[in-house]
Tab-separated table of C-alpha atoms in Angstrom:
chain	number	residue	atom	x	y	z
A	1	UNK	CA	0.000	0.000	0.000
A	2	UNK	CA	2.810	2.406	0.898
A	3	UNK	CA	4.505	1.840	-2.448
A	4	UNK	CA	1.190	2.373	-4.242
A	5	UNK	CA	0.618	5.665	-2.451
A	6	UNK	CA	4.182	6.752	-3.171
A	7	UNK	CA	3.597	6.134	-6.870
A	8	UNK	CA	0.396	8.210	-6.781
A	9	UNK	CA	2.146	11.106	-5.061
A	10	UNK	CA	5.036	10.810	-7.503
A	11	UNK	CA	2.583	10.919	-10.407
A	12	UNK	CA	1.212	14.272	-9.234
A	13	UNK	CA	4.745	15.645	-9.156
A	14	UNK	CA	5.464	14.668	-12.755
A	15	UNK	CA	6.324	17.643	-14.910
A	16	UNK	CA	3.233	17.665	-17.118
A	17	UNK	CA	0.740	16.959	-14.321
A	18	UNK	CA	2.283	19.770	-12.292
A	19	UNK	CA	2.148	22.088	-15.305
A	20	UNK	CA	-1.548	21.304	-15.772
A	21	UNK	CA	-2.298	22.138	-12.153
A	22	UNK	CA	-0.123	25.262	-12.062
A	23	UNK	CA	-1.471	26.461	-15.393
A	24	UNK	CA	-5.106	26.305	-14.344
A	25	UNK	CA	-4.336	27.798	-10.946
A	26	UNK	CA	-2.590	30.737	-12.630
A	27	UNK	CA	-5.747	31.709	-14.546
A	28	UNK	CA	-8.159	31.076	-11.671
A	29	UNK	CA	-8.206	34.806	-10.933
A	30	UNK	CA	-9.573	35.506	-14.415
A	31	UNK	CA	-12.410	33.025	-13.980
A	32	UNK	CA	-13.269	34.334	-10.521
A	33	UNK	CA	-13.197	37.930	-11.755
A	34	UNK	CA	-15.719	37.082	-14.457
A	35	UNK	CA	-17.871	35.282	-11.894
A	36	UNK	CA	-18.022	38.378	-9.715
A	37	UNK	CA	-19.825	40.219	-12.506
A	38	UNK	CA	-22.055	37.173	-12.958
A	39	UNK	CA	-22.980	37.350	-9.299
A	40	UNK	CA	-23.698	41.083	-9.473
A	41	UNK	CA	-26.022	40.512	-12.426
A	42	UNK	CA	-27.859	37.683	-10.696
A	43	UNK	CA	-28.864	39.499	-7.472
A	44	UNK	CA	-32.502	38.391	-7.115
A	45	UNK	CA	-34.079	41.817	-6.509
A	46	UNK	CA	-36.810	42.782	-8.944
A	47	UNK	CA	-35.970	46.488	-8.926
A	48	UNK	CA	-32.292	45.699	-9.563
A	49	UNK	CA	-33.084	43.398	-12.471
A	50	UNK	CA	-35.400	46.012	-13.979
A	51	UNK	CA	-32.707	48.643	-13.624
A	52	UNK	CA	-30.157	46.387	-15.345
A	53	UNK	CA	-32.497	45.849	-18.283
A	54	UNK	CA	-33.651	49.446	-18.732
A	55	UNK	CA	-30.361	51.229	-18.086
A	56	UNK	CA	-28.174	49.027	-20.255
A	57	UNK	CA	-25.955	48.240	-17.272
A	58	UNK	CA	-26.796	44.558	-17.642
A	59	UNK	CA	-25.271	44.538	-21.124
A	60	UNK	CA	-22.202	46.348	-19.820
A	61	UNK	CA	-21.745	43.849	-16.970
A	62	UNK	CA	-21.895	41.012	-19.503
A	63	UNK	CA	-18.671	42.189	-21.142
A	64	UNK	CA	-16.311	40.935	-18.373
A	65	UNK	CA	-18.137	37.616	-18.481
A	66	UNK	CA	-17.639	37.359	-22.250
A	67	UNK	CA	-13.925	38.172	-22.142
A	68	UNK	CA	-13.368	35.473	-19.510
A	69	UNK	CA	-15.610	32.475	-20.199
A	70	UNK	CA	-15.972	33.070	-23.956
A	71	UNK	CA	-12.198	33.444	-24.406
A	72	UNK	CA	-11.078	30.886	-21.825
A	73	UNK	CA	-9.119	28.758	-24.319
A	74	UNK	CA	-6.827	31.722	-25.049
A	75	UNK	CA	-5.940	32.107	-21.375
A	76	UNK	CA	-5.415	28.363	-21.076
A	77	UNK	CA	-3.059	28.018	-24.048
A	78	UNK	CA	-0.863	30.864	-22.827
A	79	UNK	CA	-0.791	29.578	-19.236
A	80	UNK	CA	0.114	26.007	-20.229
A	81	UNK	CA	2.966	27.106	-22.475
A	82	UNK	CA	4.241	29.604	-19.916
A	83	UNK	CA	4.346	27.069	-17.073
A	84	UNK	CA	5.921	24.323	-19.188
A	85	UNK	CA	8.661	26.605	-20.542
A	86	UNK	CA	9.414	27.850	-17.027
A	87	UNK	CA	9.790	24.254	-15.855
A	88	UNK	CA	12.618	23.948	-18.422
A	89	UNK	CA	14.097	27.290	-17.276
A	90	UNK	CA	13.161	28.934	-20.571
A	91	UNK	CA	11.404	32.217	-21.338
A	92	UNK	CA	7.804	31.550	-20.312
A	93	UNK	CA	6.396	34.708	-21.850
A	94	UNK	CA	7.937	33.987	-25.251
A	95	UNK	CA	6.619	30.428	-25.120
A	96	UNK	CA	3.157	31.732	-24.228
A	97	UNK	CA	3.092	34.151	-27.156
A	98	UNK	CA	4.234	31.431	-29.567
A	99	UNK	CA	1.575	29.092	-28.168
A	100	UNK	CA	-1.097	31.739	-28.668
A	101	UNK	CA	0.014	32.194	-32.282
A	102	UNK	CA	0.028	28.428	-32.813
A	103	UNK	CA	-3.478	28.137	-31.416
A	104	UNK	CA	-4.730	30.900	-33.701
A	105	UNK	CA	-3.129	29.172	-36.701
A	106	UNK	CA	-5.379	26.182	-35.971
A	107	UNK	CA	-8.444	28.343	-35.371
A	108	UNK	CA	-10.803	28.591	-38.368
A	109	UNK	CA	-11.294	32.142	-39.643
A	110	UNK	CA	-14.973	31.661	-40.393
A	111	UNK	CA	-18.001	32.002	-38.165
A	112	UNK	CA	-21.687	31.301	-38.609
A	113	UNK	CA	-24.540	33.593	-37.689
A	114	UNK	CA	-28.170	32.488	-37.492
A	115	UNK	CA	-31.219	34.639	-38.174
A	116	UNK	CA	-34.913	33.870	-38.490
A	117	UNK	CA	-36.808	34.973	-41.594
A	118	UNK	CA	-39.760	37.031	-40.220
A	119	UNK	CA	-41.932	36.053	-43.174
A	120	UNK	CA	-41.435	32.298	-43.224
A	121	UNK	CA	-39.932	31.608	-39.781
A	122	UNK	CA	-37.102	29.724	-41.487
A	123	UNK	CA	-33.693	29.712	-39.787
A	124	UNK	CA	-31.084	31.258	-42.070
A	125	UNK	CA	-27.431	30.427	-41.463
A	126	UNK	CA	-24.848	32.828	-42.855
A	127	UNK	CA	-21.120	32.112	-42.966
A	128	UNK	CA	-18.960	35.098	-42.164
A	129	UNK	CA	-15.400	35.160	-43.504
A	130	UNK	CA	-12.416	36.483	-41.546
A	131	UNK	CA	-14.263	36.080	-38.280
A	132	UNK	CA	-13.575	33.817	-35.295
A	133	UNK	CA	-16.345	31.816	-33.661
A	134	UNK	CA	-16.413	32.243	-29.884
A	135	UNK	CA	-17.011	28.518	-29.502
A	136	UNK	CA	-13.535	27.885	-30.939
A	137	UNK	CA	-11.804	30.030	-28.315
A	138	UNK	CA	-14.226	29.425	-25.452
A	139	UNK	CA	-15.186	26.360	-23.452
A	140	UNK	CA	-15.237	24.075	-26.508
A	141	UNK	CA	-11.609	24.925	-27.285
A	142	UNK	CA	-10.133	24.293	-23.834
A	143	UNK	CA	-8.884	20.748	-24.465
A	144	UNK	CA	-7.243	21.799	-27.723
A	145	UNK	CA	-5.723	24.782	-25.919
A	146	UNK	CA	-4.130	22.437	-23.367
A	147	UNK	CA	-2.649	20.266	-26.126
A	148	UNK	CA	-1.413	23.217	-28.190
A	149	UNK	CA	0.031	24.988	-25.153
A	150	UNK	CA	2.032	21.939	-24.080
A	151	UNK	CA	3.084	20.889	-27.589
A	152	UNK	CA	4.131	24.344	-28.795
A	153	UNK	CA	6.115	25.045	-25.617
A	154	UNK	CA	7.841	21.670	-25.875
A	155	UNK	CA	8.739	22.367	-29.505
A	156	UNK	CA	10.028	25.806	-28.486
A	157	UNK	CA	12.282	24.247	-25.845
A	158	UNK	CA	13.363	21.485	-28.230
A	159	UNK	CA	14.457	23.934	-30.935
A	160	UNK	CA	16.344	26.076	-28.420
A	161	UNK	CA	18.112	23.018	-27.026
A	162	UNK	CA	19.228	22.177	-30.554
A	163	UNK	CA	20.725	25.641	-30.949
A	164	UNK	CA	18.115	26.952	-33.375
A	165	UNK	CA	18.551	30.597	-32.501
A	166	UNK	CA	20.233	33.714	-33.787
A	167	UNK	CA	23.004	34.570	-31.362
A	168	UNK	CA	23.565	38.295	-30.974
A	169	UNK	CA	26.741	39.977	-29.669
A	170	UNK	CA	26.944	40.655	-25.932
A	171	UNK	CA	26.737	44.389	-26.600
A	172	UNK	CA	23.141	44.034	-27.847
A	173	UNK	CA	20.522	44.756	-25.127
A	174	UNK	CA	19.015	41.604	-23.651
A	175	UNK	CA	15.450	42.399	-24.764
A	176	UNK	CA	16.605	42.834	-28.366
A	177	UNK	CA	18.777	39.712	-28.232
A	178	UNK	CA	15.847	37.698	-26.842
A	179	UNK	CA	13.682	38.789	-29.755
A	180	UNK	CA	16.184	37.434	-32.296
A	181	UNK	CA	16.792	34.246	-30.313
A	182	UNK	CA	13.070	33.423	-30.379
A	183	UNK	CA	12.595	34.048	-34.098
A	184	UNK	CA	13.772	30.661	-35.368
A	185	UNK	CA	12.090	28.500	-32.665
A	186	UNK	CA	8.882	30.491	-33.072
A	187	UNK	CA	8.929	30.260	-36.853
A	188	UNK	CA	9.652	26.537	-36.799
A	189	UNK	CA	6.802	25.968	-34.336
A	190	UNK	CA	4.416	27.908	-36.557
A	191	UNK	CA	5.408	25.734	-39.531
A	192	UNK	CA	4.540	22.608	-37.542
A	193	UNK	CA	1.085	23.946	-36.709
A	194	UNK	CA	0.508	25.127	-40.262
A	195	UNK	CA	1.144	21.547	-41.356
A	196	UNK	CA	-1.301	20.314	-38.712
A	197	UNK	CA	-3.945	22.773	-39.932
A	198	UNK	CA	-3.486	21.598	-43.516
A	199	UNK	CA	-3.684	17.969	-42.439
A	200	UNK	CA	-6.926	18.657	-40.546
A	201	UNK	CA	-8.436	20.262	-43.649
A	202	UNK	CA	-8.042	16.952	-45.461
A	203	UNK	CA	-10.079	15.057	-42.886
A	204	UNK	CA	-13.837	14.886	-42.359
A	205	UNK	CA	-13.460	17.012	-39.210
A	206	UNK	CA	-12.031	19.946	-41.138
A	207	UNK	CA	-10.400	21.663	-38.152
A	208	UNK	CA	-8.352	20.681	-35.123
A	209	UNK	CA	-11.051	22.201	-32.891
A	210	UNK	CA	-13.690	19.895	-34.335
A	211	UNK	CA	-11.392	16.868	-34.058
A	212	UNK	CA	-10.387	17.354	-30.406
A	213	UNK	CA	-13.853	18.381	-29.311
A	214	UNK	CA	-15.494	15.499	-31.137
A	215	UNK	CA	-13.230	12.625	-30.116
A	216	UNK	CA	-11.883	13.850	-26.759
A	217	UNK	CA	-13.621	16.739	-25.030
A	218	UNK	CA	-17.275	15.913	-25.736
A	219	UNK	CA	-16.998	12.225	-24.643
A	220	UNK	CA	-15.025	13.151	-21.523
A	221	UNK	CA	-17.520	15.844	-20.589
A	222	UNK	CA	-20.378	13.354	-20.950
A	223	UNK	CA	-18.637	10.966	-18.551
A	224	UNK	CA	-16.848	13.290	-16.137
A	225	UNK	CA	-18.846	16.485	-16.548
A	226	UNK	CA	-22.110	15.004	-15.329
A	227	UNK	CA	-23.546	14.017	-11.980
A	228	UNK	CA	-21.614	10.746	-11.759
A	229	UNK	CA	-18.331	12.503	-12.533
A	230	UNK	CA	-18.896	14.956	-9.687
A	231	UNK	CA	-19.605	12.130	-7.221
A	232	UNK	CA	-16.448	10.260	-8.219
A	233	UNK	CA	-14.461	13.481	-7.952
A	234	UNK	CA	-15.717	14.208	-4.433
A	235	UNK	CA	-15.270	10.656	-3.126
A	236	UNK	CA	-11.743	10.254	-4.508
A	237	UNK	CA	-10.655	13.474	-2.794
A	238	UNK	CA	-11.846	12.101	0.563
A	239	UNK	CA	-10.290	8.656	0.065
A	240	UNK	CA	-6.870	10.078	-0.736
A	241	UNK	CA	-7.051	12.379	2.285
A	242	UNK	CA	-7.654	9.361	4.531
A	243	UNK	CA	-4.322	7.958	3.370
A	244	UNK	CA	-2.471	11.199	4.096
A	245	UNK	CA	-2.452	12.504	0.520
A	246	UNK	CA	-3.757	15.987	-0.270
A	247	UNK	CA	-6.796	14.764	-2.188
A	248	UNK	CA	-7.701	18.168	-3.592
A	249	UNK	CA	-4.343	18.716	-5.224
A	250	UNK	CA	-4.150	15.163	-6.561
A	251	UNK	CA	-7.645	14.831	-8.025
A	252	UNK	CA	-7.753	18.420	-9.267
A	253	UNK	CA	-4.596	17.886	-11.304
A	254	UNK	CA	-6.442	15.211	-13.275
A	255	UNK	CA	-9.886	16.835	-13.334
A	256	UNK	CA	-8.966	20.480	-13.974
A	257	UNK	CA	-9.601	20.291	-17.751
A	258	UNK	CA	-13.139	19.000	-17.182
A	259	UNK	CA	-13.769	21.438	-14.324
A	260	UNK	CA	-12.531	24.402	-16.362
A	261	UNK	CA	-14.591	23.439	-19.413
A	262	UNK	CA	-17.723	22.967	-17.286
A	263	UNK	CA	-17.253	26.262	-15.450
A	264	UNK	CA	-16.628	28.210	-18.660
A	265	UNK	CA	-19.665	26.642	-20.329
A	266	UNK	CA	-21.853	27.486	-17.313
A	267	UNK	CA	-20.688	31.092	-17.274
A	268	UNK	CA	-21.228	31.496	-21.014
A	269	UNK	CA	-24.731	30.089	-20.686
A	270	UNK	CA	-25.484	32.432	-17.795
A	271	UNK	CA	-24.292	35.451	-19.775
A	272	UNK	CA	-26.565	34.384	-22.656
A	273	UNK	CA	-29.553	33.864	-20.366
A	274	UNK	CA	-29.534	30.077	-20.860
A	275	UNK	CA	-29.662	27.251	-18.272
A	276	UNK	CA	-26.324	25.980	-16.957
A	277	UNK	CA	-25.311	22.916	-19.025
A	278	UNK	CA	-23.303	21.478	-16.117
A	279	UNK	CA	-25.258	22.502	-12.990
A	280	UNK	CA	-23.566	19.854	-10.828
A	281	UNK	CA	-20.221	21.578	-11.185
A	282	UNK	CA	-21.848	24.883	-10.301
A	283	UNK	CA	-23.077	23.780	-6.870
A	284	UNK	CA	-20.585	20.972	-6.166
A	285	UNK	CA	-17.880	23.104	-4.575
A	286	UNK	CA	-20.309	25.063	-2.399
A	287	UNK	CA	-22.083	21.915	-1.250
A	288	UNK	CA	-19.056	19.805	-0.451
A	289	UNK	CA	-16.054	22.099	-0.025
A	290	UNK	CA	-16.141	21.995	3.762
A	291	UNK	CA	-19.691	21.415	5.017
A	292	UNK	CA	-18.886	17.980	6.437
A	293	UNK	CA	-15.899	19.072	8.490
A	294	UNK	CA	-17.699	22.257	9.568
A	295	UNK	CA	-20.472	20.019	10.930
A	296	UNK	CA	-17.898	17.913	12.773
A	297	UNK	CA	-16.259	21.078	14.082
A	298	UNK	CA	-19.596	22.253	15.542
A	299	UNK	CA	-20.156	18.854	17.190
A	300	UNK	CA	-16.817	19.178	18.954
A	301	UNK	CA	-18.256	21.967	21.107
A	302	UNK	CA	-20.208	19.287	23.000
A	303	UNK	CA	-17.198	16.973	23.245
A	304	UNK	CA	-16.092	15.546	26.606
A	305	UNK	CA	-12.450	15.120	25.602
A	306	UNK	CA	-10.080	18.056	26.036
A	307	UNK	CA	-8.566	17.428	22.588
A	308	UNK	CA	-11.802	17.955	20.691
A	309	UNK	CA	-12.955	20.825	22.908
A	310	UNK	CA	-9.760	22.735	22.199
A	311	UNK	CA	-9.831	21.915	18.481
A	312	UNK	CA	-13.441	23.136	18.221
A	313	UNK	CA	-12.442	26.667	19.218
A	314	UNK	CA	-9.207	26.756	17.241
A	315	UNK	CA	-10.569	25.400	13.936
A	316	UNK	CA	-13.977	27.112	13.785
A	317	UNK	CA	-12.798	30.415	12.207
A	318	UNK	CA	-11.154	28.534	9.330
A	319	UNK	CA	-13.894	25.889	9.022
A	320	UNK	CA	-16.479	28.612	8.448
A	321	UNK	CA	-14.557	29.609	5.318
A	322	UNK	CA	-14.057	26.026	4.070
A	323	UNK	CA	-10.376	25.892	5.054
A	324	UNK	CA	-10.258	22.321	6.307
A	325	UNK	CA	-6.591	21.675	7.057
A	326	UNK	CA	-6.839	22.463	10.816
A	327	UNK	CA	-9.624	19.890	11.142
A	328	UNK	CA	-7.888	17.394	8.873
A	329	UNK	CA	-4.668	17.360	10.871
A	330	UNK	CA	-6.067	18.292	14.287
A	331	UNK	CA	-8.675	15.515	14.557
A	332	UNK	CA	-6.782	13.819	12.792
A	333	UNK	CA	-8.790	12.473	9.855
A	334	UNK	CA	-5.834	10.662	8.287
A	335	UNK	CA	-6.137	6.888	8.805
A	336	UNK	CA	-9.138	7.515	11.044
A	337	UNK	CA	-11.272	4.395	10.628
A	338	UNK	CA	-14.191	5.684	12.725
A	339	UNK	CA	-14.648	9.207	11.343
A	340	UNK	CA	-13.503	8.096	7.888
A	341	UNK	CA	-16.932	6.569	7.216
A	342	UNK	CA	-18.958	9.811	7.473
A	343	UNK	CA	-16.023	11.672	5.935
A	344	UNK	CA	-16.539	9.722	2.678
A	345	UNK	CA	-20.345	9.561	2.882
A	346	UNK	CA	-20.765	13.294	3.538
A	347	UNK	CA	-20.192	14.571	-0.047
A	348	UNK	CA	-22.228	11.732	-1.541
A	349	UNK	CA	-25.261	12.407	0.650
A	350	UNK	CA	-24.928	16.184	0.299
A	351	UNK	CA	-24.775	16.079	-3.493
A	352	UNK	CA	-27.599	13.539	-3.813
A	353	UNK	CA	-29.883	15.521	-1.527
A	354	UNK	CA	-29.032	18.791	-3.277
A	355	UNK	CA	-29.863	17.253	-6.625
A	356	UNK	CA	-33.147	15.966	-5.183
A	357	UNK	CA	-34.357	19.247	-3.653
A	358	UNK	CA	-33.452	21.130	-6.821
A	359	UNK	CA	-35.217	18.600	-9.037
A	360	UNK	CA	-38.485	18.771	-7.068
A	361	UNK	CA	-38.314	22.575	-6.916
A	362	UNK	CA	-37.661	23.185	-3.207
A	363	UNK	CA	-34.347	24.893	-4.011
A	364	UNK	CA	-33.662	27.000	-7.107
A	365	UNK	CA	-31.277	25.628	-9.712
A	366	UNK	CA	-27.845	27.292	-10.053
A	367	UNK	CA	-27.684	30.114	-12.558
A	368	UNK	CA	-24.284	29.121	-13.969
A	369	UNK	CA	-22.325	31.702	-12.015
A	370	UNK	CA	-19.419	30.464	-9.883
A	371	UNK	CA	-18.154	31.688	-6.540
A	372	UNK	CA	-14.981	31.440	-4.519
A	373	UNK	CA	-14.816	28.160	-2.585
A	374	UNK	CA	-13.697	30.046	0.542
A	375	UNK	CA	-17.061	31.799	0.863
A	376	UNK	CA	-19.108	30.177	3.691
A	377	UNK	CA	-21.217	27.448	2.112
A	378	UNK	CA	-24.729	28.871	2.824
A	379	UNK	CA	-23.710	32.229	1.363
A	380	UNK	CA	-21.980	30.514	-1.551
A	381	UNK	CA	-25.133	28.517	-2.324
A	382	UNK	CA	-27.239	31.700	-2.292
A	383	UNK	CA	-24.823	33.385	-4.697
A	384	UNK	CA	-24.786	30.397	-7.028
A	385	UNK	CA	-28.559	30.129	-7.433
A	386	UNK	CA	-29.330	33.815	-6.776
A	387	UNK	CA	-32.127	32.799	-4.408
A	388	UNK	CA	-32.792	32.732	-0.675
A	389	UNK	CA	-33.469	28.997	-0.867
A	390	UNK	CA	-29.762	28.464	-1.528
A	391	UNK	CA	-28.850	30.030	1.808
A	392	UNK	CA	-31.469	28.051	3.718
A	393	UNK	CA	-30.429	24.808	2.045
A	394	UNK	CA	-26.812	25.472	2.993
A	395	UNK	CA	-27.856	25.707	6.653
A	396	UNK	CA	-29.981	22.560	6.358
A	397	UNK	CA	-27.029	20.652	4.896
A	398	UNK	CA	-24.899	21.596	7.895
A	399	UNK	CA	-27.548	20.140	10.210
A	400	UNK	CA	-27.840	16.976	8.086
A	401	UNK	CA	-24.080	16.490	8.171
A	402	UNK	CA	-24.043	16.995	11.938
A	403	UNK	CA	-26.618	14.181	12.217
A	404	UNK	CA	-24.474	12.004	9.920
A	405	UNK	CA	-21.309	12.549	11.949
A	406	UNK	CA	-22.963	12.414	15.385
A	407	UNK	CA	-22.898	8.628	16.165
A	408	UNK	CA	-19.355	8.275	14.836
A	409	UNK	CA	-18.248	11.372	16.713
A	410	UNK	CA	-19.549	9.943	20.010
A	411	UNK	CA	-17.360	6.872	19.547
A	412	UNK	CA	-14.286	8.947	18.597
A	413	UNK	CA	-14.842	11.333	21.516
A	414	UNK	CA	-15.226	8.438	23.945
A	415	UNK	CA	-11.937	6.931	22.766
A	416	UNK	CA	-10.148	10.287	22.964
A	417	UNK	CA	-11.425	10.774	26.519
A	418	UNK	CA	-10.286	7.292	27.530
A	419	UNK	CA	-6.817	7.958	26.117
A	420	UNK	CA	-6.609	11.247	28.020
A	421	UNK	CA	-7.514	9.492	31.286
A	422	UNK	CA	-4.924	6.813	30.661
A	423	UNK	CA	-2.266	9.478	30.040
A	424	UNK	CA	-3.229	11.315	33.239
A	425	UNK	CA	-3.079	8.075	35.245
A	426	UNK	CA	0.339	7.229	33.801
A	427	UNK	CA	1.674	10.655	34.711
């Protein structure tokens, strides 16, 4: 078992897995910034919504959403190339610019617009030349952006390692010398992607975007982007934590592409006034980020053991904001057979019940906006569905999780108390 866990931890530290995680973390601020405007637009006050519609402010607030979710693939391709080049101690910014150019070489310069004939009601599709479809650079282009970012940066490093650069005299300023050094690697990388674009044009897919989305992203999103994918994601995080592995970092490194694509698609749908295509990933973080351990933290205030009483006071300020490390290591949860059972069941029950109450209409569905995971869960739920029922349901979930943990907590507290008495007797 130890060797197996060591291999898993080693896998997360592999260069490309680490680049994936670092790359998505580096653009998290962009996604969150766009979500803030989503949240402002979704405040469920009738007068506010009327003001947004009549004043034009609603259209203005949609712009930050569009330049984040609708252009997410552009941020991703730059971030992936930047992080990979930096891991080889190369110029990350130059690699990012070359990756962006490579991605645009693969991007079709045609877009389609749809209009309805007022006389016949027929849908008319018009192809616009020298235009870029937002779907190609938005959520549907994220998987291709990952591939292009990594491949172009690796080619950039490869060409530099082979000495494909114009060496300038030492007297030339470094910024000028860097420009000439990157010309040959950048040009060679562009040639590679031009060849890929031409090859794609000979296939039935026509473009690299259509190929990657059709054979990779769409199938993965159907499997991992749905309700079952969220459950597996939540459970695996908890299982790894029980073995002393930071489950969030490990599972996120593998799931970030799906999470990013789902979040971007939800935000784009929200900006367009459409239902969230991946609602599970909208409420998943708010429901399960730290509700279970917050419930356990609250139970510790009635503990008889000194250990849990002290931990209850110390950990509560962080538990309220879904920062779980004090509870994880203070309890401890690692290799904890008793509390490990509700620890794993908590996200499953929370997600299933949330899906149920939303399906039957007791709680409003999420709008597609996203919020910071460090916002207290009841508030986060209210922001995500722009409705008071989200806040109430967040409180109800805390109570449900307290009931789930309660019998297991009594056993753990009894054992902790017995150990404390044994230590006192020995002293």
